Amino acid sequence: MLSHNLGYPRVGSLRELKKANEQFWAGTIDRDALQKVARKIRHQNWETQQNAGIGLIPSNDFSLYDHVLDTSLMVGAIPERYHQLLDGKSNKELDLYFAMARGYQKNGLDINAMEMTKWFDTNYHYLVPEFVKDQKFKRYSDKVLLEFEDALQKGILTKPVLLGPVTYLILGKEKESGFDRIDLLDSLLPVYISILKELSARGADWVQLDEPGLVLDLNEKEKLAFLSAYNQIREALPKLRILVTTYFGPLEDNLAVTTALPVDALHIDLTRGAETLPQILTDNAFVSSTKKLSVGVVDGRNIWKNDYRKSLKWITEAVNVLGEERVVVAPSSSLLHSPYDLDLEKNEAVLTPEIKNWLAFAKQKLNEVTTLASLATIDYVNDNAFLDNQKAIESRRTSALIHKPAVKARVSEVREPDFDRQNAFTGRQAIQLDKLKLPLFPSTTIGSFPQTDEVRQLRAQFKKGALTLEEYETRIRAEIVDSLRWQEELGIDVLVHGEFERNDMVEYFGEQLSGFVFTQNGWVQSYGSRCVKPPIIYGDVERMEPMTVKWSAFAQANSEKLVKGMLTGPVTILQWSFVRDDQPRKDTTFQIALAIRDEVVDLEKAGIKVIQIDEPAIREGLPLRKNAWKTYLKWAVDAFRLSAAGVADQTQIHTHMCYSEFNDIIDSIAAMDADVITIETSRSQMELLDAFAQFNYPNEIGPGVYDIHSPRVPTVDEMLLLLEKALKVIPARNLWVNPDCGLKTRKWPETEAALRNMISAANLLRESVPVAG
């Protein structure tokens, strides 16, 4: 039975690409050295898949930064502000590419980066394509061809992967009014067809076109666009075998249009849309065709070992209707969202053998795919591979490590009053204005400051035992005091302690909560060179002791200004972890919320008057179909309220969200009832504030005035202009001044320059608006 893979992680098993990219940006290596690292990773990925026995191995699933940005470059969708970097030289393509991703501020030029947002409901970020009414598409980058040829030279005939044309348009944004981006399809398709023809001419047998847009709510025009696109592609390329992949959800009302596409194979994600399988197998048109069905039975987005019994049941159902030759076995989605290799986890003190036996990373998932394809063709019930798998599944199901009756009981005892503050926001705001004595347009940062090499080495030395606890904490305290003095000198109104003791905003908390386990090398890409190492939630979650109180209390004791307590919210901890799949996500989230609630109450007792509970992942967790939103938003908002509601009215609760479209969930954002919300708005030029204005959002807002994901330093005038835009839709007394996000990933020189400009902008605004509106 044929097997294939949709995509593979691309940062390198030891984050080699991250390191090379950052060296290239710093000017310490040249483009040839960067491309050498990239080529080595691609080759290793192909060899790993070949050794696992994968039938159709993907190419062009690799990216230096982002595959959607790669597509924009491929089709020449390059926003006009970057045209000044176009000089026709191929060796300048990287400069253009990274300028679009990160902004450009040198050689007398100052160009903003493209907007970035979440890839469907994952924690991966993509660069949002920008379209104008008279958008012209033109083949610009030949990356897909070059990588296909590179694999051929190694003797591997790959299956080139492209983001499908309709999903590409759906994921983009109109940058001017008067047109619908779907109307650009006819001008986009000739570029796609040109590339597909050249791939075919060079020997490509199969091509994978990713169309996850087919699991979204689509209007009739968008559905017709899929049919139009693939009819034109089929007419132009009658012999090229085309696989259309869908993933992250069921097809539902898009089933008919999907099965009608004139393609050679269709992929469905059964881990997040099992109901699609019986619908396809009873679709007479599909069943009577010759199309292959790729069944995504191995979860590409979580780390639990596949249950062969469940997957083989699905495969058998498909084979019974379609026959073996028409069924293809695959992961549910690209393995981009999985860590590389479980074999790299060698420290049993970090990951115990019992729990490790329950897991599978990307490399192991390849073996699961090929093993399932093999088992599906035999009487597998007495096969050793099947029996070993079932033993591991049963071990996890019955393990005493997982369940804590007291934790489950506490969740069951939560009642409606536990979600509510003492008084509504208007009453709390008056109390906080009196108690906190903040100026008009108060300034703050989102929490973290640059994590220098020295700080990282400090934590690493402590973990290795090279520093005693006293030595480590003495040096962390010195970093905190230095950051406080610097913020005071700068004139920031609400300070932060800088989070120098924290490795990651989720991992730090997970290390102190029961029910979590960690990896040494379980890195996944979040965006560009940003990699995260998600914790694994394997059991019931409980706070064993205070997690942040010591550091927050120390910081507050060393400044006469307010210092925020900094926490990560329950939904974000859930979303940015690999989550147990043996109980509802709501139950796990409420367990985390109660742990955070305990921490919030203890911070207040320690004299912390401003507490931030970050929830950047609330929007990310939203189901892809609107018919499921209400249920999710109810428990997600309740989880935040549960975590925050244990304090008095005079304690100001902040939350932070980034890279989210809020228009369609603004009522739920308001229902969170945070006293202050800080949000990303700078890349979108304050577009996101429209939702808050139209809704008449009642609470205080800090719209980010500069993009921390770019190294460029915005000017005072630029930030002042954004604040003035914000002031048109936000009452003056409700407006805060802050960056888009935490500053952990930035360097100190650019951070200092940008924050000085931000404070100057805030002061200028105060001069022009002397009285609260």
PDB file of C-alpha atoms in Angstrom, residues 140-340:
ATOM      1  CA  TYR A 140       9.802  35.392  -9.600  1.00  0.00           C
ATOM      2  CA  SER A 141      11.361  32.649  -7.467  1.00  0.00           C
ATOM      3  CA  ASP A 142      12.216  29.200  -8.827  1.00  0.00           C
ATOM      4  CA  LYS A 143      12.813  27.672  -5.391  1.00  0.00           C
ATOM      5  CA  VAL A 144      10.377  24.798  -6.003  1.00  0.00           C
ATOM      6  CA  LEU A 145      12.202  23.824  -9.201  1.00  0.00           C
ATOM      7  CA  LEU A 146      15.648  24.100  -7.659  1.00  0.00           C
ATOM      8  CA  GLU A 147      14.759  21.916  -4.692  1.00  0.00           C
ATOM      9  CA  PHE A 148      13.127  19.299  -6.925  1.00  0.00           C
ATOM     10  CA  GLU A 149      16.325  19.193  -9.038  1.00  0.00           C
ATOM     11  CA  ASP A 150      18.453  19.028  -5.893  1.00  0.00           C
ATOM     12  CA  ALA A 151      16.613  15.888  -4.771  1.00  0.00           C
ATOM     13  CA  LEU A 152      16.836  14.367  -8.247  1.00  0.00           C
ATOM     14  CA  GLN A 153      20.605  14.762  -8.129  1.00  0.00           C
ATOM     15  CA  LYS A 154      20.555  12.655  -4.964  1.00  0.00           C
ATOM     16  CA  GLY A 155      18.544  10.011  -6.795  1.00  0.00           C
ATOM     17  CA  ILE A 156      15.237  10.829  -5.057  1.00  0.00           C
ATOM     18  CA  LEU A 157      12.164  11.541  -7.170  1.00  0.00           C
ATOM     19  CA  THR A 158      10.175  13.791  -4.846  1.00  0.00           C
ATOM     20  CA  LYS A 159       6.609  15.007  -4.767  1.00  0.00           C
ATOM     21  CA  PRO A 160       6.879  18.827  -4.975  1.00  0.00           C
ATOM     22  CA  VAL A 161       4.607  20.634  -2.508  1.00  0.00           C
ATOM     23  CA  LEU A 162       2.965  23.967  -3.253  1.00  0.00           C
ATOM     24  CA  LEU A 163       0.435  25.942  -1.282  1.00  0.00           C
ATOM     25  CA  GLY A 164      -2.705  25.689  -3.410  1.00  0.00           C
ATOM     26  CA  PRO A 165      -3.735  28.813  -5.337  1.00  0.00           C
ATOM     27  CA  VAL A 166      -7.164  29.239  -3.760  1.00  0.00           C
ATOM     28  CA  THR A 167      -6.002  28.785  -0.175  1.00  0.00           C
ATOM     29  CA  TYR A 168      -3.153  31.209  -0.928  1.00  0.00           C
ATOM     30  CA  LEU A 169      -5.671  33.875  -1.926  1.00  0.00           C
ATOM     31  CA  ILE A 170      -7.937  33.100   1.044  1.00  0.00           C
ATOM     32  CA  LEU A 171      -5.012  33.544   3.438  1.00  0.00           C
ATOM     33  CA  GLY A 172      -4.144  36.949   1.997  1.00  0.00           C
ATOM     34  CA  LYS A 173      -5.534  40.392   2.649  1.00  0.00           C
ATOM     35  CA  GLU A 174      -6.875  43.130   0.369  1.00  0.00           C
ATOM     36  CA  LYS A 175      -4.802  46.262   1.016  1.00  0.00           C
ATOM     37  CA  GLU A 176      -7.279  48.534  -0.741  1.00  0.00           C
ATOM     38  CA  SER A 177     -11.036  48.532  -1.176  1.00  0.00           C
ATOM     39  CA  GLY A 178     -13.119  47.780  -4.248  1.00  0.00           C
ATOM     40  CA  PHE A 179     -12.239  44.164  -5.020  1.00  0.00           C
ATOM     41  CA  ASP A 180     -12.346  40.611  -3.691  1.00  0.00           C
ATOM     42  CA  ARG A 181      -9.010  38.804  -3.565  1.00  0.00           C
ATOM     43  CA  ILE A 182     -10.682  35.645  -4.967  1.00  0.00           C
ATOM     44  CA  ASP A 183     -11.193  37.606  -8.191  1.00  0.00           C
ATOM     45  CA  LEU A 184      -7.400  37.506  -8.629  1.00  0.00           C
ATOM     46  CA  LEU A 185      -7.496  33.765  -9.319  1.00  0.00           C
ATOM     47  CA  ASP A 186      -7.489  34.006 -13.116  1.00  0.00           C
ATOM     48  CA  SER A 187      -4.385  36.193 -13.090  1.00  0.00           C
ATOM     49  CA  LEU A 188      -2.672  33.975 -10.503  1.00  0.00           C
ATOM     50  CA  LEU A 189      -3.259  30.613 -12.199  1.00  0.00           C
ATOM     51  CA  PRO A 190      -0.973  31.159 -15.227  1.00  0.00           C
ATOM     52  CA  VAL A 191       1.980  31.421 -12.834  1.00  0.00           C
ATOM     53  CA  TYR A 192       1.016  28.190 -11.082  1.00  0.00           C
ATOM     54  CA  ILE A 193       0.456  26.424 -14.408  1.00  0.00           C
ATOM     55  CA  SER A 194       3.826  27.610 -15.697  1.00  0.00           C
ATOM     56  CA  ILE A 195       5.579  26.183 -12.644  1.00  0.00           C
ATOM     57  CA  LEU A 196       3.642  22.896 -12.774  1.00  0.00           C
ATOM     58  CA  LYS A 197       4.461  22.486 -16.463  1.00  0.00           C
ATOM     59  CA  GLU A 198       8.138  22.963 -15.781  1.00  0.00           C
ATOM     60  CA  LEU A 199       8.044  20.496 -12.881  1.00  0.00           C
ATOM     61  CA  SER A 200       6.374  17.974 -15.163  1.00  0.00           C
ATOM     62  CA  ALA A 201       8.958  18.596 -17.862  1.00  0.00           C
ATOM     63  CA  ARG A 202      11.734  17.954 -15.357  1.00  0.00           C
ATOM     64  CA  GLY A 203      10.265  14.590 -14.423  1.00  0.00           C
ATOM     65  CA  ALA A 204       7.832  15.215 -11.581  1.00  0.00           C
ATOM     66  CA  ASP A 205       5.265  12.421 -11.411  1.00  0.00           C
ATOM     67  CA  TRP A 206       3.141  13.602  -8.458  1.00  0.00           C
ATOM     68  CA  VAL A 207       2.611  17.174  -7.240  1.00  0.00           C
ATOM     69  CA  GLN A 208       0.989  18.025  -3.910  1.00  0.00           C
ATOM     70  CA  LEU A 209      -1.181  21.135  -3.755  1.00  0.00           C
ATOM     71  CA  ASP A 210      -2.132  22.043  -0.185  1.00  0.00           C
ATOM     72  CA  GLU A 211      -5.679  23.391   0.072  1.00  0.00           C
ATOM     73  CA  PRO A 212      -6.507  23.487   3.797  1.00  0.00           C
ATOM     74  CA  GLY A 213      -8.889  26.305   2.928  1.00  0.00           C
ATOM     75  CA  LEU A 214     -11.342  23.504   2.140  1.00  0.00           C
ATOM     76  CA  VAL A 215     -11.910  22.900   5.862  1.00  0.00           C
ATOM     77  CA  LEU A 216     -13.020  26.512   6.425  1.00  0.00           C
ATOM     78  CA  ASP A 217     -16.418  28.151   6.099  1.00  0.00           C
ATOM     79  CA  LEU A 218     -16.531  29.070   2.402  1.00  0.00           C
ATOM     80  CA  ASN A 219     -18.980  31.159   0.446  1.00  0.00           C
ATOM     81  CA  GLU A 220     -20.284  30.004  -2.935  1.00  0.00           C
ATOM     82  CA  LYS A 221     -17.822  32.188  -4.816  1.00  0.00           C
ATOM     83  CA  GLU A 222     -14.895  30.581  -3.016  1.00  0.00           C
ATOM     84  CA  LYS A 223     -16.247  27.084  -3.627  1.00  0.00           C
ATOM     85  CA  LEU A 224     -16.594  27.824  -7.328  1.00  0.00           C
ATOM     86  CA  ALA A 225     -13.039  29.171  -7.306  1.00  0.00           C
ATOM     87  CA  PHE A 226     -11.728  25.751  -6.270  1.00  0.00           C
ATOM     88  CA  LEU A 227     -13.548  24.076  -9.141  1.00  0.00           C
ATOM     89  CA  SER A 228     -12.426  26.720 -11.620  1.00  0.00           C
ATOM     90  CA  ALA A 229      -8.799  26.557 -10.503  1.00  0.00           C
ATOM     91  CA  TYR A 230      -8.458  22.800 -10.759  1.00  0.00           C
ATOM     92  CA  ASN A 231     -10.396  22.541 -14.013  1.00  0.00           C
ATOM     93  CA  GLN A 232      -7.916  24.987 -15.541  1.00  0.00           C
ATOM     94  CA  ILE A 233      -4.926  23.170 -14.032  1.00  0.00           C
ATOM     95  CA  ARG A 234      -6.213  19.804 -15.253  1.00  0.00           C
ATOM     96  CA  GLU A 235      -6.852  21.130 -18.754  1.00  0.00           C
ATOM     97  CA  ALA A 236      -3.322  22.529 -18.933  1.00  0.00           C
ATOM     98  CA  LEU A 237      -1.692  19.435 -17.392  1.00  0.00           C
ATOM     99  CA  PRO A 238      -3.717  16.340 -18.303  1.00  0.00           C
ATOM    100  CA  LYS A 239      -0.945  13.853 -17.414  1.00  0.00           C
ATOM    101  CA  LEU A 240       0.602  15.292 -14.254  1.00  0.00           C
ATOM    102  CA  ARG A 241      -0.701  13.448 -11.198  1.00  0.00           C
ATOM    103  CA  ILE A 242      -2.098  15.944  -8.708  1.00  0.00           C
ATOM    104  CA  LEU A 243      -2.753  15.309  -5.024  1.00  0.00           C
ATOM    105  CA  VAL A 244      -4.901  17.912  -3.225  1.00  0.00           C
ATOM    106  CA  THR A 245      -4.453  17.860   0.535  1.00  0.00           C
ATOM    107  CA  THR A 246      -6.874  19.117   3.163  1.00  0.00           C
ATOM    108  CA  TYR A 247      -6.106  19.077   6.873  1.00  0.00           C
ATOM    109  CA  PHE A 248      -6.899  20.468  10.336  1.00  0.00           C
ATOM    110  CA  GLY A 249     -10.605  19.632  10.141  1.00  0.00           C
ATOM    111  CA  PRO A 250     -13.517  17.892   8.411  1.00  0.00           C
ATOM    112  CA  LEU A 251     -14.810  18.902   4.990  1.00  0.00           C
ATOM    113  CA  GLU A 252     -18.471  19.149   6.079  1.00  0.00           C
ATOM    114  CA  ASP A 253     -20.387  21.260   3.533  1.00  0.00           C
ATOM    115  CA  ASN A 254     -17.296  21.494   1.306  1.00  0.00           C
ATOM    116  CA  LEU A 255     -17.329  17.742   0.670  1.00  0.00           C
ATOM    117  CA  ALA A 256     -19.123  17.882  -2.674  1.00  0.00           C
ATOM    118  CA  VAL A 257     -16.872  20.524  -4.179  1.00  0.00           C
ATOM    119  CA  THR A 258     -13.757  18.750  -2.877  1.00  0.00           C
ATOM    120  CA  THR A 259     -14.624  15.329  -4.256  1.00  0.00           C
ATOM    121  CA  ALA A 260     -15.593  16.944  -7.569  1.00  0.00           C
ATOM    122  CA  LEU A 261     -12.111  18.392  -8.120  1.00  0.00           C
ATOM    123  CA  PRO A 262     -10.525  16.857 -11.254  1.00  0.00           C
ATOM    124  CA  VAL A 263      -7.437  15.551  -9.456  1.00  0.00           C
ATOM    125  CA  ASP A 264      -5.782  12.183  -9.030  1.00  0.00           C
ATOM    126  CA  ALA A 265      -5.830  11.936  -5.258  1.00  0.00           C
ATOM    127  CA  LEU A 266      -7.423  13.614  -2.278  1.00  0.00           C
ATOM    128  CA  HIS A 267      -6.026  13.754   1.267  1.00  0.00           C
ATOM    129  CA  ILE A 268      -8.218  14.030   4.364  1.00  0.00           C
ATOM    130  CA  ASP A 269      -7.263  14.509   8.017  1.00  0.00           C
ATOM    131  CA  LEU A 270      -8.965  11.800  10.070  1.00  0.00           C
ATOM    132  CA  THR A 271      -7.386  12.881  13.371  1.00  0.00           C
ATOM    133  CA  ARG A 272      -9.414  16.109  13.283  1.00  0.00           C
ATOM    134  CA  GLY A 273     -12.182  15.142  10.897  1.00  0.00           C
ATOM    135  CA  ALA A 274     -12.984  11.431  11.170  1.00  0.00           C
ATOM    136  CA  GLU A 275     -16.557  12.078  10.061  1.00  0.00           C
ATOM    137  CA  THR A 276     -15.290  12.875   6.559  1.00  0.00           C
ATOM    138  CA  LEU A 277     -14.321   9.247   5.863  1.00  0.00           C
ATOM    139  CA  PRO A 278     -17.816   7.680   5.821  1.00  0.00           C
ATOM    140  CA  GLN A 279     -19.088  10.669   3.854  1.00  0.00           C
ATOM    141  CA  ILE A 280     -16.506  10.130   1.111  1.00  0.00           C
ATOM    142  CA  LEU A 281     -17.004   6.370   1.106  1.00  0.00           C
ATOM    143  CA  THR A 282     -20.713   6.876   0.427  1.00  0.00           C
ATOM    144  CA  ASP A 283     -20.136   9.526  -2.238  1.00  0.00           C
ATOM    145  CA  ASN A 284     -21.024   7.636  -5.409  1.00  0.00           C
ATOM    146  CA  ALA A 285     -19.115   9.977  -7.705  1.00  0.00           C
ATOM    147  CA  PHE A 286     -15.888   9.580  -5.730  1.00  0.00           C
ATOM    148  CA  VAL A 287     -16.259   5.840  -5.217  1.00  0.00           C
ATOM    149  CA  SER A 288     -16.911   5.232  -8.909  1.00  0.00           C
ATOM    150  CA  SER A 289     -13.903   7.336  -9.942  1.00  0.00           C
ATOM    151  CA  THR A 290     -10.264   6.240 -10.056  1.00  0.00           C
ATOM    152  CA  LYS A 291      -9.093   8.843  -7.532  1.00  0.00           C
ATOM    153  CA  LYS A 292      -6.891   7.722  -4.692  1.00  0.00           C
ATOM    154  CA  LEU A 293      -7.795   8.575  -1.112  1.00  0.00           C
ATOM    155  CA  SER A 294      -4.969   9.576   1.204  1.00  0.00           C
ATOM    156  CA  VAL A 295      -6.025   8.885   4.784  1.00  0.00           C
ATOM    157  CA  GLY A 296      -4.286  11.044   7.385  1.00  0.00           C
ATOM    158  CA  VAL A 297      -4.302   8.642  10.306  1.00  0.00           C
ATOM    159  CA  VAL A 298      -1.082   9.621  12.126  1.00  0.00           C
ATOM    160  CA  ASP A 299      -1.479  12.910  14.005  1.00  0.00           C
ATOM    161  CA  GLY A 300       0.985  15.436  12.612  1.00  0.00           C
ATOM    162  CA  ARG A 301       0.286  17.935  15.395  1.00  0.00           C
ATOM    163  CA  ASN A 302       0.638  15.973  18.616  1.00  0.00           C
ATOM    164  CA  ILE A 303       3.244  13.653  20.057  1.00  0.00           C
ATOM    165  CA  TRP A 304       1.261  10.641  21.258  1.00  0.00           C
ATOM    166  CA  LYS A 305       2.048   7.239  19.812  1.00  0.00           C
ATOM    167  CA  ASN A 306      -0.479   6.199  17.196  1.00  0.00           C
ATOM    168  CA  ASP A 307      -3.112   3.663  18.231  1.00  0.00           C
ATOM    169  CA  TYR A 308      -2.714   1.125  15.421  1.00  0.00           C
ATOM    170  CA  ARG A 309      -6.053  -0.523  16.171  1.00  0.00           C
ATOM    171  CA  LYS A 310      -7.933   2.737  15.579  1.00  0.00           C
ATOM    172  CA  SER A 311      -5.937   3.692  12.469  1.00  0.00           C
ATOM    173  CA  LEU A 312      -6.197   0.250  10.900  1.00  0.00           C
ATOM    174  CA  LYS A 313      -9.944   0.340  11.369  1.00  0.00           C
ATOM    175  CA  TRP A 314     -10.079   3.529   9.280  1.00  0.00           C
ATOM    176  CA  ILE A 315      -7.730   2.132   6.640  1.00  0.00           C
ATOM    177  CA  THR A 316      -9.707  -1.104   6.414  1.00  0.00           C
ATOM    178  CA  GLU A 317     -12.968   0.818   5.965  1.00  0.00           C
ATOM    179  CA  ALA A 318     -11.417   2.696   3.042  1.00  0.00           C
ATOM    180  CA  VAL A 319      -9.906  -0.448   1.491  1.00  0.00           C
ATOM    181  CA  ASN A 320     -13.192  -2.328   1.717  1.00  0.00           C
ATOM    182  CA  VAL A 321     -14.863   0.296  -0.476  1.00  0.00           C
ATOM    183  CA  LEU A 322     -12.040   1.520  -2.724  1.00  0.00           C
ATOM    184  CA  GLY A 323      -9.550  -1.355  -2.848  1.00  0.00           C
ATOM    185  CA  GLU A 324      -5.929  -1.402  -1.707  1.00  0.00           C
ATOM    186  CA  GLU A 325      -4.545   0.315  -4.786  1.00  0.00           C
ATOM    187  CA  ARG A 326      -6.652   3.429  -4.196  1.00  0.00           C
ATOM    188  CA  VAL A 327      -5.820   3.957  -0.505  1.00  0.00           C
ATOM    189  CA  VAL A 328      -2.709   5.873   0.561  1.00  0.00           C
ATOM    190  CA  VAL A 329      -1.503   6.099   4.177  1.00  0.00           C
ATOM    191  CA  ALA A 330      -0.159   9.389   5.524  1.00  0.00           C
ATOM    192  CA  PRO A 331       0.161  11.699   8.523  1.00  0.00           C
ATOM    193  CA  SER A 332      -2.799  13.989   9.079  1.00  0.00           C
ATOM    194  CA  SER A 333      -0.826  17.108   8.081  1.00  0.00           C
ATOM    195  CA  SER A 334       2.731  18.221   7.574  1.00  0.00           C
ATOM    196  CA  LEU A 335       5.012  17.082  10.386  1.00  0.00           C
ATOM    197  CA  LEU A 336       6.197  20.699  10.620  1.00  0.00           C
ATOM    198  CA  HIS A 337       4.306  20.894  13.922  1.00  0.00           C
ATOM    199  CA  SER A 338       6.120  17.918  15.508  1.00  0.00           C
ATOM    200  CA  PRO A 339       9.604  17.722  17.062  1.00  0.00           C
ATOM    201  CA  TYR A 340      12.236  15.926  15.014  1.00  0.00           C
TER     202      TYR A 340
END
